[in-house]
Short mmCIF file of N, CA and C in Angstrom, two decimals:
data_model
loop_
_atom_site.label_atom_id
_atom_site.label_comp_id
_atom_site.label_asym_id
_atom_site.label_seq_id
_atom_site.Cartn_x
_atom_site.Cartn_y
_atom_site.Cartn_z
N MET A 1 -1.39 13.41 37.23
CA MET A 1 -0.69 14.53 37.27
C MET A 1 -1.60 15.63 37.75
N LYS A 2 -1.18 16.18 38.84
CA LYS A 2 -1.85 17.33 39.61
C LYS A 2 -1.63 18.70 39.19
N LEU A 3 -2.48 19.10 38.45
CA LEU A 3 -2.37 20.81 37.93
C LEU A 3 -3.09 21.72 38.76
N SER A 4 -2.64 22.87 38.74
CA SER A 4 -3.39 23.81 39.56
C SER A 4 -4.73 23.96 39.03
N PRO A 5 -5.80 24.25 40.09
CA PRO A 5 -7.10 24.16 39.88
C PRO A 5 -7.60 25.51 38.97
N ASN A 6 -6.76 26.58 38.86
CA ASN A 6 -7.27 27.48 37.93
C ASN A 6 -6.97 27.40 36.61
N ASP A 7 -7.42 28.15 35.53
CA ASP A 7 -7.36 27.66 34.18
C ASP A 7 -6.08 28.83 33.70
N ILE A 8 -5.64 29.86 34.45
CA ILE A 8 -4.47 30.60 33.83
C ILE A 8 -3.39 30.11 34.25
N VAL A 9 -2.90 28.77 34.23
CA VAL A 9 -1.62 28.30 34.55
C VAL A 9 -0.68 28.43 33.18
N LEU A 10 0.38 29.33 33.51
CA LEU A 10 1.22 29.59 32.25
C LEU A 10 2.10 28.31 31.86
N ARG A 11 2.70 27.72 32.99
CA ARG A 11 3.67 26.75 33.01
C ARG A 11 3.11 25.73 33.82
N PRO A 12 2.33 24.83 33.52
CA PRO A 12 1.92 23.83 34.21
C PRO A 12 3.03 22.99 34.96
N ARG A 13 2.94 22.65 36.32
CA ARG A 13 4.05 22.08 37.10
C ARG A 13 3.53 20.84 37.91
N PHE A 14 4.09 19.88 38.11
CA PHE A 14 3.79 18.62 38.72
C PHE A 14 4.81 18.02 39.49
N GLN A 15 4.71 17.11 40.35
CA GLN A 15 5.72 16.54 41.31
C GLN A 15 5.46 15.03 41.59
N LEU A 16 6.32 14.25 41.48
CA LEU A 16 6.18 12.88 41.59
C LEU A 16 7.21 12.20 42.84
N THR A 17 6.91 11.34 43.66
CA THR A 17 7.82 10.80 44.49
C THR A 17 8.07 9.30 43.97
N LEU A 18 9.29 9.05 43.73
CA LEU A 18 9.58 7.71 42.87
C LEU A 18 10.45 6.75 43.89
N VAL A 19 10.42 5.45 43.75
CA VAL A 19 11.09 4.60 44.57
C VAL A 19 12.46 4.36 44.34
N GLN A 20 12.75 4.45 42.93
CA GLN A 20 14.06 4.32 42.29
C GLN A 20 15.02 5.44 42.73
N ASP A 21 16.39 5.03 42.67
CA ASP A 21 17.29 6.01 42.86
C ASP A 21 17.43 6.98 41.53
N LYS A 22 18.01 8.22 41.79
CA LYS A 22 18.19 9.16 40.72
C LYS A 22 18.94 8.64 39.57
N GLU A 23 20.09 8.11 39.86
CA GLU A 23 20.80 7.58 38.49
C GLU A 23 20.19 6.66 37.67
N THR A 24 19.35 5.59 38.29
CA THR A 24 18.41 4.66 37.73
C THR A 24 17.38 5.28 36.61
N ILE A 25 16.94 6.41 37.23
CA ILE A 25 15.82 7.32 36.50
C ILE A 25 16.48 7.99 35.34
N LEU A 26 17.55 8.78 35.51
CA LEU A 26 18.37 9.44 34.73
C LEU A 26 18.93 8.38 33.37
N THR A 27 19.30 7.14 33.85
CA THR A 27 19.73 6.26 32.82
C THR A 27 18.73 5.98 31.99
N HIS A 28 17.40 5.66 32.48
CA HIS A 28 16.20 5.33 31.55
C HIS A 28 15.83 6.49 30.58
N PHE A 29 15.97 7.46 31.16
CA PHE A 29 15.61 8.69 30.05
C PHE A 29 16.74 8.92 29.14
N GLN A 30 17.95 8.65 29.46
CA GLN A 30 19.18 8.64 28.59
C GLN A 30 18.98 7.53 27.45
N HIS A 31 18.58 6.56 27.80
CA HIS A 31 18.51 5.22 26.76
C HIS A 31 17.08 5.29 26.04
N ALA A 32 15.99 6.15 26.57
CA ALA A 32 14.74 5.89 25.80
C ALA A 32 14.79 6.77 24.74
N MET A 33 14.60 5.95 23.70
CA MET A 33 14.59 6.58 22.24
C MET A 33 12.99 6.46 21.63
N ASP A 34 12.45 7.48 21.38
CA ASP A 34 11.15 7.28 20.77
C ASP A 34 11.29 8.40 19.78
N HIS A 35 10.56 7.97 18.61
CA HIS A 35 10.74 8.63 17.19
C HIS A 35 10.12 10.21 17.57
N PRO A 36 9.20 10.56 18.00
CA PRO A 36 8.73 12.08 17.86
C PRO A 36 9.49 12.73 18.91
N PHE A 37 10.32 12.32 19.74
CA PHE A 37 11.07 12.97 20.82
C PHE A 37 12.42 13.30 20.74
N VAL A 38 12.92 14.51 21.36
CA VAL A 38 14.42 14.64 21.41
C VAL A 38 14.57 14.65 22.89
N ILE A 39 15.66 13.89 23.56
CA ILE A 39 15.74 14.03 24.89
C ILE A 39 17.12 14.45 25.19
N LYS A 40 17.33 15.35 26.12
CA LYS A 40 18.68 15.95 26.44
C LYS A 40 18.68 16.03 27.94
N ARG A 41 20.03 15.45 28.46
CA ARG A 41 20.02 15.45 29.80
C ARG A 41 21.13 16.39 30.05
N LEU A 42 21.19 17.07 31.17
CA LEU A 42 22.14 18.03 31.87
C LEU A 42 22.10 17.82 33.28
N ASP A 43 23.15 17.05 33.59
CA ASP A 43 23.02 16.76 35.18
C ASP A 43 21.99 15.97 35.88
N GLU A 44 21.14 16.67 36.57
CA GLU A 44 19.81 15.99 37.15
C GLU A 44 18.79 16.62 36.43
N HIS A 45 19.04 17.30 35.26
CA HIS A 45 18.00 17.79 34.53
C HIS A 45 17.69 17.01 33.22
N VAL A 46 16.39 16.76 32.78
CA VAL A 46 16.01 16.18 31.58
C VAL A 46 15.47 17.09 30.77
N PHE A 47 15.44 17.28 29.59
CA PHE A 47 14.59 18.17 28.65
C PHE A 47 14.11 16.98 27.59
N ILE A 48 12.65 17.19 27.57
CA ILE A 48 11.95 16.42 26.39
C ILE A 48 11.30 17.43 25.61
N LYS A 49 11.61 17.13 24.44
CA LYS A 49 10.90 18.16 23.31
C LYS A 49 10.55 17.32 22.06
N PHE A 50 9.85 17.69 21.20
CA PHE A 50 9.49 17.09 19.91
C PHE A 50 10.56 17.35 18.94
N ASN A 51 10.72 16.37 18.12
CA ASN A 51 11.79 16.68 16.93
C ASN A 51 11.19 17.44 15.85
N ASN A 52 12.23 17.95 14.85
CA ASN A 52 11.66 18.97 13.85
C ASN A 52 10.42 18.58 12.93
N LEU A 53 10.33 17.34 12.79
CA LEU A 53 9.21 16.90 12.25
C LEU A 53 7.88 17.18 12.80
N ASN A 54 7.80 16.79 13.95
CA ASN A 54 6.52 16.93 14.77
C ASN A 54 6.41 18.23 15.49
N ASN A 55 7.45 19.24 15.42
CA ASN A 55 7.41 20.39 16.13
C ASN A 55 6.55 21.31 15.28
N HIS A 56 5.78 22.26 16.13
CA HIS A 56 5.12 23.27 15.49
C HIS A 56 5.40 24.36 16.41
N PHE A 57 4.79 25.77 15.74
CA PHE A 57 5.30 26.85 16.63
C PHE A 57 4.96 27.02 18.09
N TRP A 58 3.85 26.19 18.43
CA TRP A 58 3.25 26.08 19.99
C TRP A 58 3.71 24.91 20.64
N SER A 59 4.47 24.09 20.00
CA SER A 59 4.81 22.81 20.77
C SER A 59 5.44 23.10 21.99
N PRO A 60 5.06 22.28 23.20
CA PRO A 60 5.61 22.40 24.45
C PRO A 60 6.82 21.51 24.57
N GLN A 61 7.53 21.76 25.61
CA GLN A 61 8.73 20.80 26.10
C GLN A 61 8.47 20.57 27.59
N LEU A 62 8.98 19.53 27.96
CA LEU A 62 8.97 19.08 29.26
C LEU A 62 10.24 19.02 29.84
N HIS A 63 10.35 19.86 30.99
CA HIS A 63 11.59 19.98 31.72
C HIS A 63 11.42 19.24 33.25
N LEU A 64 12.38 18.27 33.43
CA LEU A 64 12.20 17.28 34.53
C LEU A 64 13.48 17.45 35.46
N GLU A 65 13.37 17.70 36.79
CA GLU A 65 14.40 17.77 37.50
C GLU A 65 14.25 16.55 38.60
N ILE A 66 15.38 15.75 38.67
CA ILE A 66 15.35 14.62 39.62
C ILE A 66 16.15 15.04 40.86
N VAL A 67 15.69 14.69 41.98
CA VAL A 67 16.35 15.12 43.00
C VAL A 67 16.29 14.13 44.11
N ASP A 68 17.77 13.75 44.65
CA ASP A 68 17.67 12.74 45.64
C ASP A 68 17.14 12.95 46.97
N GLU A 69 16.39 12.11 47.54
CA GLU A 69 15.90 12.08 49.00
C GLU A 69 16.55 10.94 49.88
N ASP A 70 15.99 10.77 50.88
CA ASP A 70 16.45 9.86 51.88
C ASP A 70 16.40 8.25 51.19
N ASN A 71 15.40 7.58 50.85
CA ASN A 71 15.39 6.29 50.17
C ASN A 71 14.63 6.46 48.96
N THR A 72 14.18 7.46 48.57
CA THR A 72 13.61 7.76 47.25
C THR A 72 13.95 8.99 46.43
N CYS A 73 13.36 9.27 45.57
CA CYS A 73 13.69 10.65 44.91
C CYS A 73 12.52 11.37 44.30
N LYS A 74 12.68 12.69 44.24
CA LYS A 74 11.55 13.60 43.75
C LYS A 74 11.65 13.87 42.40
N LEU A 75 10.66 13.81 41.61
CA LEU A 75 10.70 14.43 40.08
C LEU A 75 9.99 15.59 40.17
N TYR A 76 10.48 16.74 39.67
CA TYR A 76 9.73 18.02 39.51
C TYR A 76 9.58 18.19 38.01
N GLY A 77 8.49 18.50 37.44
CA GLY A 77 8.04 18.66 36.09
C GLY A 77 7.59 19.89 35.76
N VAL A 78 8.02 20.52 34.86
CA VAL A 78 7.50 21.71 34.29
C VAL A 78 7.21 21.72 32.75
N PHE A 79 6.02 21.93 32.23
CA PHE A 79 5.62 22.10 31.04
C PHE A 79 5.78 23.52 30.59
N GLY A 80 6.41 23.82 29.36
CA GLY A 80 6.59 25.05 28.87
C GLY A 80 6.71 25.34 27.53
N PRO A 81 6.62 26.44 26.93
CA PRO A 81 6.89 26.55 25.63
C PRO A 81 8.29 26.68 25.22
N ASN A 82 8.69 26.48 23.87
CA ASN A 82 9.94 26.61 23.30
C ASN A 82 10.50 27.89 24.20
N PRO A 83 11.70 27.84 24.57
CA PRO A 83 12.39 29.10 25.47
C PRO A 83 12.58 30.20 24.54
N THR A 84 13.05 30.09 23.23
CA THR A 84 12.82 31.09 22.29
C THR A 84 11.51 31.75 22.26
N LEU A 85 10.47 31.00 21.93
CA LEU A 85 9.09 31.53 21.85
C LEU A 85 8.85 32.29 23.11
N TRP A 86 9.04 31.47 24.32
CA TRP A 86 8.75 32.41 25.48
C TRP A 86 9.40 33.74 25.61
N THR A 87 10.69 33.62 25.42
CA THR A 87 11.49 35.07 25.51
C THR A 87 10.90 35.98 24.73
N PHE A 88 10.51 35.64 23.32
CA PHE A 88 10.13 36.62 22.37
C PHE A 88 8.73 37.10 22.87
N PHE A 89 7.76 36.27 23.47
CA PHE A 89 6.48 36.60 23.82
C PHE A 89 6.62 37.67 25.03
N MET A 90 7.47 37.33 25.81
CA MET A 90 7.86 38.13 27.01
C MET A 90 8.23 39.53 26.88
N PHE A 91 9.22 39.46 25.69
CA PHE A 91 9.77 40.79 25.08
C PHE A 91 8.64 41.75 24.57
N ILE A 92 7.93 41.12 23.93
CA ILE A 92 6.78 41.84 23.22
C ILE A 92 5.80 42.43 24.28
N HIS A 93 5.65 41.79 25.36
CA HIS A 93 4.62 42.06 26.47
C HIS A 93 5.53 43.19 27.08
N PHE A 94 6.71 43.25 27.47
CA PHE A 94 7.43 44.18 28.17
C PHE A 94 7.51 45.43 27.23
N VAL A 95 7.63 45.41 25.92
CA VAL A 95 7.77 46.43 24.97
C VAL A 95 6.18 47.18 25.16
N ILE A 96 5.19 46.56 25.11
CA ILE A 96 3.94 47.05 25.22
C ILE A 96 3.75 47.78 26.42
N ALA A 97 4.18 47.20 27.45
CA ALA A 97 3.98 47.86 28.89
C ALA A 97 4.85 49.10 28.74
N ILE A 98 6.08 49.04 28.41
CA ILE A 98 6.73 50.29 28.52
C ILE A 98 6.11 51.20 27.70
N LEU A 99 5.72 50.92 26.46
CA LEU A 99 5.16 51.89 25.57
C LEU A 99 3.81 52.40 26.28
N PHE A 100 3.12 51.85 26.81
CA PHE A 100 1.83 52.17 27.66
C PHE A 100 2.23 53.28 28.75
N ILE A 101 3.41 52.87 29.35
CA ILE A 101 3.78 53.75 30.51
C ILE A 101 4.11 55.24 29.81
N VAL A 102 4.83 55.12 28.94
CA VAL A 102 5.46 56.20 28.16
C VAL A 102 4.41 57.20 27.53
N VAL A 103 3.36 56.39 26.78
CA VAL A 103 2.27 57.34 26.23
C VAL A 103 1.35 57.75 27.44
N GLY A 104 1.21 57.11 28.58
CA GLY A 104 0.65 57.46 29.62
C GLY A 104 1.18 58.83 30.18
N ILE A 105 2.36 58.76 30.37
CA ILE A 105 3.19 60.11 30.87
C ILE A 105 3.10 61.17 29.84
N TRP A 106 3.26 60.93 28.63
CA TRP A 106 3.05 61.88 27.81
C TRP A 106 1.44 62.52 27.80
N ALA A 107 0.48 61.53 27.84
CA ALA A 107 -0.95 62.07 28.00
C ALA A 107 -1.09 63.03 29.23
N TYR A 108 -0.45 62.52 30.31
CA TYR A 108 -0.41 63.21 31.57
C TYR A 108 0.13 64.47 31.59
N SER A 109 1.21 64.52 30.74
CA SER A 109 2.03 65.90 30.75
C SER A 109 1.07 66.77 29.74
N SER A 110 0.64 66.19 28.63
CA SER A 110 -0.15 67.02 27.75
C SER A 110 -1.37 67.54 28.38
N ALA A 111 -2.13 66.75 29.36
CA ALA A 111 -3.24 67.20 30.14
C ALA A 111 -2.84 68.44 31.12
N SER A 112 -1.74 68.10 31.92
CA SER A 112 -1.25 69.11 32.76
C SER A 112 -1.02 70.67 32.06
N LEU A 113 -0.43 70.50 30.62
CA LEU A 113 -0.09 71.70 30.23
C LEU A 113 -1.26 72.29 29.24
N GLY A 114 -2.49 71.80 29.52
CA GLY A 114 -3.64 72.15 28.90
C GLY A 114 -3.68 71.84 27.27
N LYS A 115 -2.96 70.98 26.86
CA LYS A 115 -2.88 70.70 25.43
C LYS A 115 -3.71 69.38 25.14
N ASN A 116 -4.26 69.09 23.80
CA ASN A 116 -4.96 68.16 23.51
C ASN A 116 -4.14 66.93 23.81
N TYR A 117 -4.80 65.87 24.42
CA TYR A 117 -4.21 64.67 24.56
C TYR A 117 -5.06 63.31 24.18
N HIS A 118 -5.94 63.59 23.08
CA HIS A 118 -6.69 62.46 22.67
C HIS A 118 -5.84 61.49 21.84
N ILE A 119 -4.96 61.80 21.23
CA ILE A 119 -4.00 61.07 20.44
C ILE A 119 -3.48 60.13 21.37
N GLN A 120 -2.83 60.61 22.41
CA GLN A 120 -2.33 59.72 23.36
C GLN A 120 -3.23 58.69 24.08
N LEU A 121 -4.55 59.10 24.21
CA LEU A 121 -5.44 58.22 24.70
C LEU A 121 -5.80 57.00 23.75
N GLY A 122 -5.92 57.47 22.62
CA GLY A 122 -6.22 56.76 21.58
C GLY A 122 -4.89 55.53 21.52
N GLY A 123 -3.66 56.02 21.63
CA GLY A 123 -2.66 55.36 21.53
C GLY A 123 -2.65 54.18 22.79
N MET A 124 -3.00 54.43 23.83
CA MET A 124 -3.08 53.62 25.04
C MET A 124 -4.32 52.60 24.85
N VAL A 125 -5.28 53.07 24.28
CA VAL A 125 -6.49 52.04 23.94
C VAL A 125 -5.76 51.11 22.91
N ILE A 126 -5.03 51.62 21.97
CA ILE A 126 -4.65 50.57 20.96
C ILE A 126 -3.67 49.52 21.71
N LEU A 127 -2.84 50.07 22.61
CA LEU A 127 -1.98 49.09 23.25
C LEU A 127 -2.51 48.14 23.90
N ILE A 128 -3.76 48.63 24.83
CA ILE A 128 -4.42 47.65 25.61
C ILE A 128 -5.27 46.57 24.60
N LEU A 129 -5.67 47.12 23.48
CA LEU A 129 -6.18 46.19 22.47
C LEU A 129 -5.04 45.22 22.05
N LEU A 130 -3.96 45.76 21.78
CA LEU A 130 -2.92 44.70 21.53
C LEU A 130 -2.34 43.83 22.37
N TRP A 131 -2.47 44.19 23.65
CA TRP A 131 -2.06 43.23 24.66
C TRP A 131 -3.21 42.21 24.82
N THR A 132 -4.44 42.47 24.66
CA THR A 132 -5.65 41.68 24.79
C THR A 132 -5.33 40.66 23.68
N VAL A 133 -4.94 40.90 22.25
CA VAL A 133 -4.83 40.15 21.30
C VAL A 133 -3.74 39.14 21.67
N LEU A 134 -2.59 39.75 22.23
CA LEU A 134 -1.63 38.72 22.63
C LEU A 134 -2.06 37.73 23.64
N TYR A 135 -2.64 38.27 24.55
CA TYR A 135 -3.33 37.36 25.57
C TYR A 135 -4.08 36.13 24.88
N PHE A 136 -4.96 36.51 24.07
CA PHE A 136 -5.76 35.59 23.45
C PHE A 136 -4.98 34.57 22.46
N LEU A 137 -3.85 35.10 21.66
CA LEU A 137 -2.92 34.32 20.89
C LEU A 137 -2.44 33.19 21.94
N GLY A 138 -1.87 33.79 22.97
CA GLY A 138 -1.34 32.72 23.99
C GLY A 138 -2.17 31.61 24.51
N ARG A 139 -3.36 32.07 24.74
CA ARG A 139 -4.26 30.88 25.17
C ARG A 139 -4.63 30.08 23.95
N ALA A 140 -4.74 30.47 22.71
CA ALA A 140 -4.92 29.77 21.69
C ALA A 140 -3.74 28.67 21.35
N GLY A 141 -2.63 29.31 21.57
CA GLY A 141 -1.48 28.42 21.42
C GLY A 141 -1.36 27.59 22.50
N LYS A 142 -1.58 27.68 23.78
CA LYS A 142 -1.65 26.69 24.72
C LYS A 142 -2.61 25.66 24.51
N LYS A 143 -3.95 25.97 24.03
CA LYS A 143 -5.10 25.05 23.70
C LYS A 143 -4.34 24.16 22.45
N LYS A 144 -3.63 24.82 21.56
CA LYS A 144 -3.03 24.01 20.43
C LYS A 144 -2.04 22.85 20.88
N GLY A 145 -1.36 23.20 21.86
CA GLY A 145 -0.02 22.47 22.36
C GLY A 145 -0.56 21.45 23.49
N LYS A 146 -1.63 21.63 23.97
CA LYS A 146 -2.16 20.67 24.95
C LYS A 146 -2.01 19.14 24.61
N PRO A 147 -2.40 18.80 23.44
CA PRO A 147 -2.39 17.19 23.02
C PRO A 147 -0.84 16.79 23.04
N GLN A 148 0.01 17.89 22.54
CA GLN A 148 1.33 17.46 22.61
C GLN A 148 1.94 17.20 24.10
N MET A 149 1.34 17.96 24.89
CA MET A 149 1.79 18.24 26.36
C MET A 149 1.47 16.64 26.94
N LEU A 150 0.18 16.30 26.54
CA LEU A 150 -0.26 15.05 27.17
C LEU A 150 0.74 13.93 26.62
N GLN A 151 0.99 14.06 25.17
CA GLN A 151 2.04 13.08 24.73
C GLN A 151 3.30 13.05 25.51
N LEU A 152 4.01 13.96 25.75
CA LEU A 152 5.19 14.27 26.58
C LEU A 152 4.77 13.50 28.07
N TYR A 153 3.65 13.94 28.76
CA TYR A 153 3.43 13.45 30.09
C TYR A 153 3.48 11.84 30.00
N ASN A 154 2.61 11.35 28.81
CA ASN A 154 2.45 9.77 28.60
C ASN A 154 3.86 9.18 28.29
N PHE A 155 4.64 9.71 27.50
CA PHE A 155 5.89 9.37 27.38
C PHE A 155 6.92 9.19 28.67
N MET A 156 6.88 10.28 29.57
CA MET A 156 7.61 10.24 30.60
C MET A 156 7.14 8.94 31.65
N MET A 157 5.78 9.14 31.68
CA MET A 157 5.24 7.90 32.56
C MET A 157 5.72 6.59 32.05
N ASN A 158 5.81 6.36 30.56
CA ASN A 158 6.15 5.18 30.30
C ASN A 158 7.64 4.76 30.45
N VAL A 159 8.62 5.78 30.49
CA VAL A 159 9.86 5.80 30.70
C VAL A 159 10.20 5.21 32.17
N LEU A 160 9.16 5.98 32.93
CA LEU A 160 9.28 5.69 34.48
C LEU A 160 8.76 4.35 34.68
N THR A 161 7.96 3.82 34.08
CA THR A 161 7.38 2.41 34.48
C THR A 161 8.17 1.40 33.79
N GLU A 162 9.00 1.64 32.96
CA GLU A 162 9.84 0.50 32.37
C GLU A 162 10.66 -0.29 33.46
#
């Protein structure tokens, strides 16, 4: 698995070239039953995630897309968090960003009018600190989900080598 060399990869991606045809590979995934995983197929997309017993807040899932080429096929994989968690995390980031902009405009307006703007600057500092806390929470969650990410990858490789 070739991951990006930097450490700030939000959703690690990989690509494999396979000698089997697309339908054979999709059938392998459709018939693969392993206890800790739930496998769902939608056309040429396969979603592999952990079942409820092995799932925790930071559990990743693996999204595979299998595309036909000449005599081979390509498998594109993306590791990511639960889509609900990802959406919630992005929503919180956007809310903080919008609040930062609004408070910044408020501070600029107060400064332009010659009024006291220390409260707005304090609010902006608090928003920056909150953003930093969210960043480190995300990093900690990614670290906690890494062993499960490797389990997903190993399961995928086992299914492909059957």
